[in-house]
Coordinates of C-alpha atoms in Angstrom, one line a residue:
M1 CA -37.9 53.8 -26.4
H2 CA -40.4 52.2 -24.4
A3 CA -40.4 50.8 -21.0
R4 CA -40.7 47.3 -22.1
D5 CA -37.6 47.8 -24.9
R6 CA -35.3 48.6 -22.2
R7 CA -36.3 45.5 -19.6
R8 CA -32.8 43.3 -19.8
P9 CA -33.6 40.0 -21.5
T10 CA -34.7 36.9 -19.6
I11 CA -33.9 33.8 -20.6
R12 CA -37.2 33.6 -22.3
D13 CA -36.3 35.9 -24.8
V14 CA -33.4 33.9 -26.0
A15 CA -35.5 30.8 -26.3
V16 CA -38.4 32.6 -28.4
E17 CA -35.0 34.3 -30.5
A18 CA -33.3 31.0 -31.4
G19 CA -36.3 28.5 -31.5
V20 CA -35.9 26.1 -29.2
S21 CA -36.8 25.6 -24.9
R22 CA -36.3 27.6 -22.3
A23 CA -34.6 24.6 -20.8
T24 CA -32.3 24.1 -23.6
V25 CA -31.2 27.4 -23.5
S26 CA -30.4 27.1 -19.7
R27 CA -28.7 23.9 -20.3
V28 CA -25.8 25.8 -22.6
L29 CA -25.4 28.3 -20.7
N30 CA -24.5 25.7 -17.8
G31 CA -22.1 24.6 -20.2
A32 CA -24.1 20.8 -20.6
S33 CA -23.0 17.9 -23.2
R34 CA -26.5 17.3 -24.7
V35 CA -27.1 20.5 -27.5
S36 CA -27.3 19.4 -30.5
P37 CA -24.8 21.3 -32.5
S38 CA -27.8 23.3 -34.5
A39 CA -28.9 24.1 -31.1
L40 CA -25.7 25.1 -29.5
S41 CA -25.4 27.5 -32.8
A42 CA -28.7 29.0 -32.6
V43 CA -29.1 29.3 -28.9
N44 CA -25.1 31.8 -29.4
R45 CA -26.5 33.9 -32.4
A46 CA -29.7 34.8 -30.0
I47 CA -27.8 35.5 -27.1
E48 CA -26.0 37.5 -29.5
R49 CA -29.3 39.6 -30.5
T50 CA -30.4 40.1 -27.2
G51 CA -27.8 41.0 -25.9
Y52 CA -28.3 38.3 -23.0
S53 CA -24.6 38.3 -22.4
A54 CA -25.0 41.4 -19.8
N55 CA -27.4 39.2 -17.4
L56 CA -24.6 36.5 -17.6
H57 CA -21.8 39.1 -15.8
A58 CA -24.6 39.8 -13.9
R59 CA -25.1 36.1 -13.0
A60 CA -21.2 35.4 -12.8
L61 CA -20.8 38.3 -10.0
S62 CA -23.8 37.1 -8.0
A63 CA -22.4 33.7 -8.4
G64 CA -18.7 35.4 -6.5
R65 CA -16.9 34.0 -9.4
S66 CA -14.0 37.3 -11.8
H67 CA -15.2 36.1 -14.7
S68 CA -11.2 35.6 -15.4
V69 CA -8.4 32.6 -15.8
A70 CA -5.2 32.4 -15.7
F71 CA -2.4 31.3 -18.1
L72 CA 0.4 30.0 -16.0
L73 CA 3.7 30.2 -17.1
T74 CA 6.6 28.5 -14.5
E75 CA 9.2 29.2 -17.0
P76 CA 11.4 32.2 -17.2
Q77 CA 10.0 35.0 -18.2
D78 CA 12.7 34.6 -21.9
R79 CA 11.0 31.6 -22.1
L80 CA 7.9 33.2 -23.1
F81 CA 9.7 34.6 -26.4
E82 CA 11.9 32.7 -27.4
D83 CA 9.4 29.6 -27.6
P84 CA 6.7 30.2 -30.1
N85 CA 4.5 27.5 -28.1
F86 CA 4.1 29.4 -25.3
S87 CA 2.5 32.6 -27.7
T88 CA 0.6 29.9 -29.8
L89 CA -1.0 28.5 -27.2
L90 CA -1.8 32.0 -25.8
R91 CA -2.7 33.0 -28.8
E92 CA -5.4 29.6 -29.4
L93 CA -6.8 29.6 -25.9
S94 CA -7.4 33.0 -26.2
R95 CA -9.2 32.6 -29.7
A96 CA -11.1 29.4 -27.8
L97 CA -12.9 31.2 -25.2
A98 CA -14.0 33.9 -27.3
Q99 CA -16.1 31.9 -28.8
Q100 CA -18.0 31.7 -25.7
P101 CA -21.1 34.0 -24.7
V102 CA -19.2 36.1 -22.4
P103 CA -15.6 35.7 -22.5
P104 CA -13.5 35.3 -19.9
V105 CA -10.5 37.9 -19.4
L106 CA -7.3 35.4 -19.5
V107 CA -5.1 37.1 -17.7
L108 CA -0.7 36.0 -18.5
V109 CA 0.9 35.0 -14.8
V110 CA 4.8 34.2 -15.2
A111 CA 5.9 33.0 -11.9
S112 CA 9.3 31.4 -12.2
T113 CA 11.2 31.2 -9.2
Q114 CA 10.0 30.7 -5.8
P115 CA 9.1 33.6 -4.6
D116 CA 7.0 34.5 -7.8
R117 CA 5.1 30.8 -6.9
R118 CA 4.3 32.1 -3.1
T119 CA 3.3 35.9 -4.3
M120 CA 0.9 33.9 -7.2
L121 CA -0.5 31.3 -5.0
D122 CA -2.6 33.6 -3.3
Y123 CA -3.5 35.8 -6.5
L124 CA -4.3 32.6 -8.4
S125 CA -6.6 31.1 -5.6
Q126 CA -8.4 34.0 -4.9
Q127 CA -9.3 36.4 -7.3
V128 CA -9.3 34.1 -10.7
D129 CA -11.8 31.5 -11.9
G130 CA -9.4 29.1 -13.3
V131 CA -6.0 28.4 -13.9
F132 CA -4.3 27.3 -17.4
A133 CA -1.4 25.2 -16.1
V134 CA 1.8 24.9 -19.3
S135 CA 5.0 23.7 -18.7
T136 CA 4.1 22.3 -15.3
H137 CA 7.8 20.1 -13.4
R138 CA 7.3 16.5 -11.0
G139 CA 6.2 17.8 -8.0
D140 CA 6.0 21.5 -9.0
P141 CA 4.7 23.2 -5.9
L142 CA 2.8 25.9 -6.7
V143 CA 0.0 23.3 -9.1
G144 CA 0.3 21.0 -5.5
E145 CA -1.1 24.1 -3.4
L146 CA -3.8 25.1 -6.2
L147 CA -4.3 21.5 -6.7
R148 CA -5.1 21.1 -2.5
A149 CA -7.0 24.8 -2.5
E150 CA -9.2 22.8 -5.4
V151 CA -8.7 25.7 -7.4
P152 CA -10.5 24.8 -11.4
M153 CA -7.1 23.9 -13.4
V154 CA -6.6 22.2 -16.9
A155 CA -2.7 21.9 -17.7
C156 CA -1.1 21.4 -21.1
G157 CA 0.6 17.9 -20.9
R158 CA -0.2 15.3 -18.3
V159 CA 0.9 16.6 -14.9
L160 CA 4.0 14.4 -13.0
G161 CA 4.4 14.0 -9.3
Q162 CA 1.4 15.1 -7.8
S163 CA -1.3 12.9 -5.0
L164 CA -4.7 14.6 -6.3
P165 CA -5.6 14.3 -9.8
A166 CA -5.2 17.2 -12.4
P167 CA -7.0 17.1 -15.4
S168 CA -4.5 18.0 -18.8
V169 CA -5.5 18.0 -22.0
A170 CA -1.6 16.5 -23.9
A171 CA -1.0 15.5 -27.4
D172 CA -0.5 11.6 -27.9
D173 CA 3.4 12.3 -27.5
L174 CA 4.0 8.6 -27.3
E175 CA 2.9 8.1 -30.7
G176 CA 4.2 11.3 -32.0
A177 CA 7.9 9.9 -31.2
R178 CA 7.1 6.4 -32.3
V179 CA 6.2 7.4 -35.6
A180 CA 9.1 9.9 -36.0
T181 CA 12.0 7.9 -35.4
Q182 CA 9.9 4.3 -37.4
H183 CA 9.6 7.5 -39.7
L184 CA 14.2 8.0 -40.2
L185 CA 14.2 4.3 -39.3
D186 CA 12.1 4.0 -43.2
S187 CA 14.7 6.6 -44.4
D188 CA 17.5 3.8 -43.9
R189 CA 19.3 5.8 -40.6
S190 CA 21.2 3.0 -38.3
R191 CA 22.6 5.6 -35.8
I192 CA 19.3 7.5 -34.7
A193 CA 20.1 10.3 -31.8
M194 CA 17.4 11.8 -29.7
I195 CA 17.9 15.2 -27.8
S196 CA 15.2 14.9 -25.5
G197 CA 13.1 17.0 -23.4
P198 CA 13.3 17.5 -19.6
M199 CA 12.9 14.5 -17.9
D200 CA 10.5 16.3 -14.7
T201 CA 8.5 17.3 -17.8
S202 CA 5.1 14.2 -19.2
G203 CA 6.8 15.6 -22.4
G204 CA 10.4 14.7 -22.1
T205 CA 9.4 10.9 -20.5
D206 CA 6.6 10.3 -23.2
R207 CA 8.5 11.8 -26.3
L208 CA 12.2 10.1 -25.1
G209 CA 9.6 6.5 -24.3
G210 CA 8.1 6.9 -27.9
Y211 CA 11.8 6.6 -29.7
R212 CA 12.9 4.1 -26.7
S213 CA 10.7 1.9 -28.1
V214 CA 11.2 1.3 -31.7
L215 CA 14.2 1.1 -31.1
G216 CA 13.8 -1.8 -29.0
D217 CA 17.0 -3.9 -28.7
R218 CA 18.6 -1.3 -31.0
F219 CA 18.8 1.2 -28.4
D220 CA 22.1 3.5 -27.2
P221 CA 21.5 5.4 -23.9
R222 CA 24.7 6.9 -25.6
L223 CA 22.8 8.1 -28.2
V224 CA 20.2 10.2 -25.8
A225 CA 20.7 13.7 -24.7
A226 CA 18.4 15.9 -22.8
G227 CA 17.8 19.0 -23.4
D228 CA 15.4 22.0 -22.1
Y229 CA 13.5 22.4 -25.1
S230 CA 15.7 25.8 -25.9
Y231 CA 17.5 25.9 -28.8
A232 CA 20.7 26.4 -27.1
S233 CA 19.9 23.2 -25.1
G234 CA 20.0 21.9 -28.6
A235 CA 22.4 23.0 -29.7
G236 CA 24.5 21.9 -27.2
A237 CA 23.2 18.2 -26.9
M238 CA 24.0 17.8 -30.6
R239 CA 27.4 19.0 -29.7
A240 CA 27.8 16.4 -27.2
L241 CA 26.2 13.6 -29.4
L242 CA 28.7 13.8 -31.7
E243 CA 31.4 13.8 -29.8
E244 CA 30.6 10.6 -28.8
E245 CA 29.3 9.6 -31.2
P246 CA 31.0 10.7 -34.6
G247 CA 28.6 8.4 -37.4
I248 CA 25.2 9.8 -36.5
D249 CA 23.5 9.8 -39.8
A250 CA 19.6 10.8 -37.8
V251 CA 18.7 12.6 -34.9
F252 CA 14.8 13.1 -33.3
A253 CA 14.8 16.2 -31.1
A254 CA 11.8 16.7 -29.3
S255 CA 11.4 20.1 -29.8
D256 CA 11.6 22.2 -33.0
L257 CA 13.6 24.6 -31.4
M258 CA 15.9 21.8 -29.7
A259 CA 16.2 20.3 -34.0
S260 CA 16.8 24.1 -35.3
G261 CA 19.6 24.4 -32.7
A262 CA 21.2 21.2 -33.9
L263 CA 20.8 22.1 -37.5
A264 CA 22.8 24.9 -37.0
V265 CA 25.6 22.7 -34.6
L266 CA 25.5 19.8 -37.6
R267 CA 26.3 23.0 -40.4
A268 CA 28.7 23.9 -38.4
S269 CA 30.9 21.1 -37.9
G270 CA 30.3 20.2 -42.1
R271 CA 27.6 17.5 -42.2
A272 CA 25.1 18.5 -44.8
V273 CA 21.4 17.9 -43.9
P274 CA 19.7 16.1 -45.0
E275 CA 22.2 13.7 -47.4
D276 CA 24.9 13.3 -44.2
V277 CA 22.4 13.7 -41.0
A278 CA 18.2 13.4 -41.3
I279 CA 16.6 15.5 -38.7
V280 CA 13.1 15.4 -37.1
G281 CA 11.7 17.9 -34.8
F282 CA 8.6 18.1 -32.7
D283 CA 5.9 20.5 -32.6
D284 CA 5.5 21.9 -36.2
S285 CA 6.0 26.2 -34.7
S286 CA 7.6 28.8 -36.7
Y287 CA 10.8 27.9 -36.4
A288 CA 10.0 23.9 -38.7
S289 CA 8.5 25.6 -42.3
A290 CA 11.1 28.6 -41.4
S291 CA 14.4 26.8 -41.2
D292 CA 16.7 26.4 -43.6
P293 CA 16.6 23.1 -44.7
P294 CA 12.5 22.9 -43.5
L295 CA 11.9 20.9 -40.6
T296 CA 10.4 17.6 -40.9
T297 CA 8.7 17.6 -37.4
I298 CA 5.7 15.7 -35.8
R299 CA 2.6 18.5 -35.7
Q300 CA 1.0 19.6 -32.2
P301 CA -2.5 20.5 -32.9
W302 CA -2.5 23.4 -30.7
D303 CA -6.3 24.7 -32.0
R304 CA -7.4 21.3 -31.3
I305 CA -5.5 21.2 -27.4
A306 CA -6.7 25.5 -26.8
E307 CA -10.7 24.2 -27.0
E308 CA -10.3 20.7 -25.1
M309 CA -8.3 23.1 -22.3
V310 CA -11.1 25.7 -22.5
R311 CA -14.0 23.1 -22.8
L312 CA -12.3 21.7 -19.4
L313 CA -11.5 24.5 -17.5
L314 CA -15.4 25.8 -18.0
A315 CA -16.8 22.8 -16.8
L316 CA -14.4 21.9 -13.8
I317 CA -15.9 26.0 -13.0
E318 CA -19.3 24.9 -13.3
G319 CA -18.7 21.9 -10.8
R320 CA -18.5 18.7 -12.7
E321 CA -15.4 15.7 -12.2
P322 CA -12.2 16.0 -13.3
V323 CA -11.1 14.2 -16.5
S324 CA -7.9 14.7 -19.9
V325 CA -7.8 14.2 -22.8
T326 CA -4.6 13.3 -25.4
V327 CA -5.3 14.7 -28.4
P328 CA -3.6 13.1 -32.1
T329 CA -0.8 14.7 -33.6
R330 CA 1.3 13.7 -37.5
L331 CA 4.3 13.7 -38.8
V332 CA 4.8 17.2 -41.5
V333 CA 7.4 15.9 -44.2
R334 CA 9.7 18.6 -45.4
E335 CA 13.8 18.1 -46.3
S336 CA 15.5 18.1 -43.4
G337 CA 14.9 14.0 -43.2

């Protein structure tokens, strides 16, 4: 092999291979938005063919970057395995990162206790380039410390109770809950209960807000029981609701996992679903289609959420201004209601 064949490829080589200008290649490498889809595709193919990715690694190191990002979960560790939303988001984030010219390493960090959070603060502020914050709660001190340390961070769901701006990607929880509740009203249900999420999360407050806005004057606070998105909390909330109002004929649960717990309680009480009580969940997780009967639910587009989270985090790492994005949900009608 000639010496010139062993030299490291340059931006010029990528530009020639892609048939575009060096300025266009530079814009792609820096994540600029002013690049046509065809040019972006051509440049990414040229980067792969020329092997320019090695140069990107070197550039990251010279800039003092680790070329890694963290998936930060501040829930108990067992929730990572119980709640399919977390594993789905982790998978979709990995897939979206893999589309980058040089995919950053995705590191899983679980910090459910205060000692864990103190330990992880130094790590997250010094050893990774950015953080995906998952399932944040109002006023989370670790999230606040990361914001104050100016660590690039994008949350899944709106962040509550922080004085500094916290960029996020969220499903349209408010509208999704409105659609779910209206669907039950349109199905001639009159005593519609809700199992809400935690009130210190944006999903908890927004989904309750959507349910309440549709019911208007018919809203009855006795027909709302709070859960924490777990199966057990859905079952407990359903038992409490039936004790308060045995005549419930529909339930909107703020997660499929809680809806599954509610379904088990309804069946144990001798009530048929959907004949006696209709159920609508939220997420369109694996629990929804595997349930018996399969759950009517609100679909969160996890692939789109992950793509937007990656796009925003990489932009923050490059020094751009923080922004937030809301993505639409949609109703998926199955047999539960």
